[in-house]
Short mmCIF file of C-alpha atoms and ligand atoms in Angstrom, two decimals:
data_model
loop_
_atom_site.label_atom_id
_atom_site.label_comp_id
_atom_site.label_asym_id
_atom_site.label_seq_id
_atom_site.Cartn_x
_atom_site.Cartn_y
_atom_site.Cartn_z
CA UNK J 1 82.39 131.78 95.34
CA UNK J 2 84.89 129.04 94.77
CA UNK J 3 86.63 128.44 91.46
CA UNK J 4 84.46 127.13 88.59
CA UNK J 5 85.88 123.60 88.58
CA UNK J 6 86.12 123.14 92.38
CA UNK J 7 84.80 119.62 92.87
CA UNK J 8 84.92 119.93 96.67
CA UNK J 9 81.95 122.27 96.39
CA UNK J 10 78.98 120.15 95.34
CA UNK J 11 75.91 121.86 93.90
CA UNK J 12 73.87 118.83 92.92
CA UNK J 13 72.67 115.56 94.34
CA UNK J 14 75.06 113.42 92.34
CA UNK J 15 78.15 115.35 93.40
CA UNK J 16 76.76 115.50 96.96
CA UNK J 17 76.74 111.69 97.17
CA UNK J 18 80.42 111.42 96.26
CA UNK J 19 81.72 114.32 98.35
CA UNK J 20 81.59 112.78 101.89
CA UNK J 21 83.39 109.69 100.56
CA UNK J 22 86.09 111.93 99.12
CA UNK J 23 86.56 113.64 102.51
CA UNK J 24 86.54 110.30 104.34
CA UNK J 25 89.25 108.73 102.15
CA UNK J 26 91.28 111.94 102.37
CA UNK J 27 90.98 111.90 106.17
CA UNK J 28 91.94 108.21 106.44
CA UNK J 29 94.90 108.71 104.11
CA UNK J 30 96.20 111.63 106.16
CA UNK J 31 95.80 109.69 109.43
CA UNK J 32 97.64 106.67 107.96
CA UNK J 33 100.50 108.89 106.76
CA UNK J 34 100.80 110.55 110.17
CA UNK J 35 100.71 107.22 112.09
CA UNK J 36 103.31 105.59 109.83
CA UNK J 37 105.60 108.62 109.95
CA UNK J 38 105.37 108.64 113.77
CA UNK J 39 106.11 104.89 114.09
CA UNK J 40 109.03 105.24 111.70
CA UNK J 41 110.38 108.15 113.71
CA UNK J 42 110.09 106.15 116.97
CA UNK J 43 111.81 103.16 115.32
CA UNK J 44 114.70 105.27 114.06
CA UNK J 45 115.17 106.82 117.51
CA UNK J 46 115.18 103.40 119.16
CA UNK J 47 117.69 102.03 116.67
CA UNK J 48 119.97 104.97 117.39
CA UNK J 49 119.59 104.36 121.13
CA UNK J 50 120.89 100.77 120.73
CA UNK J 51 123.90 101.15 118.43
CA UNK J 52 125.32 97.67 119.00
CA UNK J 53 122.33 95.77 117.53
CA UNK J 54 122.26 94.89 113.81
CA UNK J 55 118.57 95.35 112.89
CA UNK J 56 118.86 93.06 109.80
CA UNK J 57 119.92 90.13 111.94
CA UNK J 58 116.96 90.33 114.35
CA UNK J 59 114.62 87.44 113.31
CA UNK J 60 110.89 88.02 112.93
CA UNK J 61 109.47 84.97 114.62
CA UNK J 62 106.37 83.74 116.37
CA UNK J 63 105.97 84.68 120.00
CA UNK J 64 108.05 87.80 120.01
CA UNK J 65 110.00 90.41 118.08
CA UNK J 66 106.93 92.25 116.82
CA UNK J 67 105.04 89.64 114.75
CA UNK J 68 101.99 90.33 116.93
CA UNK J 69 102.22 93.98 115.94
CA UNK J 70 102.20 93.07 112.26
CA UNK J 71 98.95 91.14 112.79
CA UNK J 72 97.43 94.05 114.71
CA UNK J 73 98.56 96.48 112.01
CA UNK J 74 96.92 94.36 109.29
CA UNK J 75 93.66 94.23 111.23
CA UNK J 76 93.69 97.99 111.82
CA UNK J 77 94.23 98.73 108.10
CA UNK J 78 91.57 96.20 107.07
CA UNK J 79 88.83 98.11 108.88
CA UNK J 80 89.05 101.48 107.05
CA UNK J 81 89.68 99.62 103.78
CA UNK J 82 86.50 97.61 104.28
CA UNK J 83 84.51 100.74 105.19
CA UNK J 84 85.84 102.52 102.07
CA UNK J 85 84.99 99.52 99.90
CA UNK J 86 81.40 99.23 101.12
CA UNK J 87 80.87 103.00 101.02
CA UNK J 88 82.25 103.15 97.45
CA UNK J 89 79.88 100.39 96.34
CA UNK J 90 76.92 102.17 97.92
CA UNK J 91 77.93 105.54 96.38
CA UNK J 92 78.42 103.94 92.95
CA UNK J 93 75.01 102.31 93.10
CA UNK J 94 73.45 105.60 94.15
CA UNK J 95 74.99 107.71 91.37
CA UNK J 96 74.66 105.13 88.61
CA UNK J 97 71.25 106.34 87.48
CA UNK J 98 68.93 109.32 88.00
CA UNK J 99 67.05 109.08 91.35
CA UNK J 100 63.71 109.45 89.58
CA UNK J 101 62.30 109.49 86.09
CA UNK J 102 64.46 112.10 84.29
CA UNK J 103 62.63 115.37 83.64
CA UNK J 104 64.81 116.08 80.65
CA UNK J 105 66.91 113.97 78.28
CA UNK J 106 69.86 115.35 76.36
CA UNK J 107 71.94 113.81 73.61
CA UNK J 108 75.42 115.26 73.93
CA UNK J 109 77.94 114.48 71.20
CA UNK J 110 81.55 115.30 71.98
CA UNK J 111 83.60 116.45 69.02
CA UNK J 112 87.08 117.88 68.50
CA UNK J 113 86.72 120.37 70.21
CA UNK J 114 83.16 121.31 71.05
CA UNK J 115 79.91 119.85 72.40
CA UNK J 116 76.84 119.25 70.28
CA UNK J 117 73.72 119.30 72.45
CA UNK J 118 70.36 117.96 71.33
CA UNK J 119 67.26 118.41 73.49
CA UNK J 120 65.13 115.32 73.18
CA UNK J 121 61.34 115.55 73.38
CA UNK J 122 58.30 113.38 72.81
CA UNK J 123 57.15 115.52 69.90
CA UNK J 124 59.65 115.65 67.05
CA UNK J 125 58.80 119.34 66.61
CA UNK J 126 60.04 120.03 70.14
CA UNK J 127 63.53 118.68 69.47
CA UNK J 128 66.25 121.21 68.85
CA UNK J 129 69.99 121.46 68.76
CA UNK J 130 72.47 123.87 70.29
CA UNK J 131 76.13 123.82 71.29
CA UNK J 132 78.44 124.33 74.26
CA UNK J 133 75.84 125.85 76.57
CA UNK J 134 73.42 123.49 78.31
CA UNK J 135 70.41 124.90 80.11
CA UNK J 136 68.65 122.74 82.70
CA UNK J 137 65.85 123.41 85.18
CA UNK J 138 66.87 123.27 88.85
CA UNK J 139 65.73 120.36 91.02
CA UNK J 140 65.08 118.12 88.02
CA UNK J 141 67.19 115.05 87.25
CA UNK J 142 68.58 115.36 83.73
CA UNK J 143 69.65 112.30 81.79
CA UNK J 144 72.64 112.83 79.48
CA UNK J 145 73.19 110.33 76.68
CA UNK J 146 76.82 110.72 75.66
CA UNK J 147 78.04 110.02 72.17
CA UNK J 148 81.59 110.15 70.80
CA UNK J 149 81.80 112.11 67.55
CA UNK J 150 85.41 111.33 66.65
CA UNK J 151 87.85 110.34 69.42
CA UNK J 152 87.30 109.57 73.11
CA UNK J 153 86.29 112.58 75.20
CA UNK J 154 84.93 112.82 78.73
CA UNK J 155 81.99 114.82 80.02
CA UNK J 156 82.61 116.44 83.40
CA UNK J 157 80.75 119.09 85.38
CA UNK J 158 82.72 118.98 88.65
CA UNK J 159 80.10 120.65 90.83
CA UNK J 160 77.20 118.60 89.51
CA UNK J 161 78.40 115.28 88.23
CA UNK J 162 81.30 112.87 87.90
CA UNK J 163 83.22 112.13 84.71
CA UNK J 164 81.76 109.92 81.99
CA UNK J 165 83.57 109.06 78.78
CA UNK J 166 82.08 109.81 75.37
CA UNK J 167 83.22 106.95 73.15
CA UNK J 168 82.69 106.67 69.37
CA UNK J 169 80.19 103.95 68.49
CA UNK J 170 78.86 103.70 72.03
CA UNK J 171 76.24 105.52 74.10
CA UNK J 172 77.20 106.13 77.72
CA UNK J 173 74.70 107.42 80.23
CA UNK J 174 75.34 110.16 82.72
CA UNK J 175 73.00 112.39 84.67
CA UNK J 176 73.05 115.55 86.73
CA UNK J 177 70.79 117.61 88.91
CA UNK J 178 71.40 121.16 90.11
CA UNK J 179 70.12 122.20 93.51
CA UNK J 180 70.64 125.94 93.02
CA UNK J 181 70.38 128.16 89.97
CA UNK J 182 73.78 129.11 88.59
CA UNK J 183 76.34 128.67 85.84
CA UNK J 184 78.41 125.53 86.27
CA UNK J 185 81.48 125.05 84.16
CA UNK J 186 82.07 121.75 82.44
CA UNK J 187 85.26 120.50 80.90
CA UNK J 188 86.39 117.66 78.67
CA UNK J 189 88.49 115.49 80.98
CA UNK J 190 89.99 112.95 78.58
CA UNK J 191 92.91 114.12 76.47
CA UNK J 192 91.52 114.39 72.93
CA UNK J 193 94.09 116.36 70.96
CA UNK J 194 95.65 119.81 70.72
CA UNK J 195 92.68 121.79 71.98
CA UNK J 196 91.57 119.43 74.74
CA UNK J 197 91.99 122.23 77.29
CA UNK J 198 89.77 124.50 75.17
CA UNK J 199 86.89 122.05 75.13
CA UNK J 200 84.74 123.52 77.85
CA UNK J 201 81.03 124.14 78.20
CA UNK J 202 78.61 125.66 80.65
CA UNK J 203 75.59 124.22 82.38
CA UNK J 204 73.12 126.99 83.15
CA UNK J 205 70.69 125.87 85.86
CA UNK J 206 67.63 128.07 86.20
CA UNK J 207 64.14 127.90 87.71
CA UNK J 208 61.62 125.92 85.66
CA UNK J 209 59.85 129.01 84.21
CA UNK J 210 63.11 130.60 83.08
CA UNK J 211 64.12 127.31 81.55
CA UNK J 212 60.80 127.01 79.70
CA UNK J 213 61.23 130.56 78.35
CA UNK J 214 64.74 129.70 77.19
CA UNK J 215 63.54 126.48 75.58
CA UNK J 216 60.75 128.26 73.70
CA UNK J 217 63.29 130.81 72.45
CA UNK J 218 65.68 128.09 71.29
CA UNK J 219 62.91 126.19 69.50
CA UNK J 220 62.04 129.22 67.37
CA UNK J 221 63.74 129.55 64.00
CA UNK J 222 66.31 132.30 63.48
CA UNK J 223 64.88 135.85 63.39
CA UNK J 224 64.36 137.36 59.94
CA UNK J 225 66.90 139.94 58.74
CA UNK J 226 65.38 143.43 58.41
CA UNK J 227 68.20 145.68 57.15
CA UNK J 228 70.09 145.38 53.87
CA UNK J 229 73.30 144.63 55.75
CA UNK J 230 71.66 141.80 57.71
CA UNK J 231 70.23 140.38 54.48
CA UNK J 232 73.66 140.41 52.84
CA UNK J 233 75.09 138.82 55.99
CA UNK J 234 72.53 136.01 55.85
CA UNK J 235 73.41 135.38 52.23
CA UNK J 236 77.12 135.01 53.08
CA UNK J 237 76.22 132.65 55.92
CA UNK J 238 73.99 130.53 53.70
CA UNK J 239 76.56 130.29 50.94
CA UNK J 240 79.76 129.91 52.96
CA UNK J 241 79.20 129.11 56.64
CA UNK J 242 76.21 126.91 55.77
CA UNK J 243 78.53 124.25 54.38
CA UNK J 244 79.31 123.25 57.98
CA UNK J 245 76.99 125.24 60.26
CA UNK J 246 73.23 125.23 60.55
CA UNK J 247 70.88 128.17 61.15
CA UNK J 248 67.31 126.88 61.46
CA UNK J 249 64.85 128.70 59.24
CA UNK J 250 67.49 129.51 56.60
CA UNK J 251 69.22 127.58 53.83
CA UNK J 252 72.21 126.97 56.12
CA UNK J 253 71.42 123.42 57.15
CA UNK J 254 74.68 121.59 57.85
CA UNK J 255 75.31 119.79 61.13
CA UNK J 256 79.05 119.19 61.24
CA UNK J 257 79.82 122.42 63.16
CA UNK J 258 78.03 124.14 66.06
CA UNK J 259 74.43 125.17 65.38
CA UNK J 260 74.26 128.97 65.08
CA UNK J 261 70.47 129.49 65.24
CA UNK J 262 70.64 131.31 68.59
CA UNK J 263 74.36 131.95 68.75
CA UNK J 264 74.01 135.46 70.20
CA UNK J 265 72.15 134.07 73.23
CA UNK J 266 75.22 132.15 74.40
CA UNK J 267 77.78 133.57 76.77
CA UNK J 268 80.89 132.03 75.20
CA UNK J 269 82.06 130.97 71.75
CA UNK J 270 84.44 128.26 70.56
CA UNK J 271 83.55 125.87 73.42
CA UNK J 272 84.24 128.15 76.36
CA UNK J 273 87.35 129.65 74.75
CA UNK J 274 86.24 133.28 74.27
CA UNK J 275 83.47 135.51 75.63
CA UNK J 276 80.75 135.92 73.03
CA UNK J 277 80.92 139.54 71.86
CA UNK J 278 81.11 141.25 68.45
CA UNK J 279 84.90 141.70 68.61
CA UNK J 280 85.56 138.05 69.42
CA UNK J 281 83.03 136.79 66.85
CA UNK J 282 84.72 138.82 64.10
CA UNK J 283 88.18 137.75 65.30
CA UNK J 284 87.04 134.13 65.35
CA UNK J 285 85.64 134.22 61.81
CA UNK J 286 88.85 135.67 60.39
CA UNK J 287 91.41 133.98 62.67
CA UNK J 288 89.97 130.81 64.15
CA UNK J 289 93.23 128.97 63.44
CA UNK J 290 95.33 131.44 65.42
CA UNK J 291 92.85 131.56 68.31
CA UNK J 292 92.40 127.79 68.58
CA UNK J 293 94.98 126.09 66.36
CA UNK J 294 93.93 122.98 64.40
CA UNK J 295 90.24 123.26 65.14
CA UNK J 296 88.09 122.47 62.09
CA UNK J 297 87.04 126.08 61.37
CA UNK J 298 89.20 127.55 58.59
CA UNK J 299 90.14 131.26 58.64
CA UNK J 300 87.68 133.10 56.42
CA UNK J 301 89.53 136.26 55.29
CA UNK J 302 86.22 138.00 54.47
CA UNK J 303 86.54 141.49 52.99
CA UNK J 304 85.70 144.20 55.54
CA UNK J 305 82.18 144.95 54.35
CA UNK J 306 81.14 141.30 54.16
CA UNK J 307 82.53 140.75 57.62
CA UNK J 308 80.44 143.55 59.12
CA UNK J 309 77.35 142.25 57.27
CA UNK J 310 77.91 138.77 58.73
CA UNK J 311 78.38 140.22 62.20
CA UNK J 312 75.23 142.34 61.80
CA UNK J 313 73.28 139.16 61.05
CA UNK J 314 74.91 137.10 63.83
CA UNK J 315 73.96 139.79 66.32
CA UNK J 316 70.32 139.09 65.43
CA UNK J 317 70.56 135.45 66.47
CA UNK J 318 69.37 135.93 70.04
CU1 LIG X 401 87.58 116.42 74.27
CU2 LIG X 401 89.40 116.36 75.73
#
């Protein structure tokens, strides 16, 4: 498998449309470089072979001395330029909107430095929110409405889709469609502050049934705590974390930080920064500022027992 951000390896229809154009322009550029380098080399050799002639004093005039070659050169360069222009227009028109009625619509809000993802639905009760991990069914065009939460960011899933800016006060449309199931890495591609590089996300493409199962799981409220430790953990989360984070089905109802309702089901935390495991979750709670400096999550300095209670509860959030 190629690297996660390899855009020369298209896995969706949108990326597939752009890829041949990329190869064509690359090919033309290389040919042009080679031709010019060769002509230059021939010219230099000829000049050396005739040492008495001062090149600067040779007039470029009609009827001789190479003016015809300049005209031919212009014509030759106009052809690939024209082809590239027309092809670009056609490709742009083709990728500008989903090829069919979108099977799924997402509202993605880019924030310093994470992605808020809202699954739209006809029924209000089917709408839910998650963060940094986007599941989509394969073979279905997905419309992405992009919102800017603070500064300008850019939504980019190299293998599936081109870049689209997320601008505050504006809604930009993007779309993607995955041909094959898989995990496709996405990355913010507009410099947006200190942690721009740590503003990643993942698109998980899966067969329709798997997607439906995932969606049903995400729609459910958070599981109830059963042990004393989990209950104490929930109470800490409601009283402290709940000032910024939300956990559906509990008193933690804020929306300014990533939704935690099914946190344990995600593969990464902190927008693709760390693998999601107990050690990293605990480290993140206590030391978010060292792990991702200047992000909005303050270090918590919870006493040991409270920390293990919180982790016991977070583990439940599958
Ligand atoms: Cu967000 Cu770069």
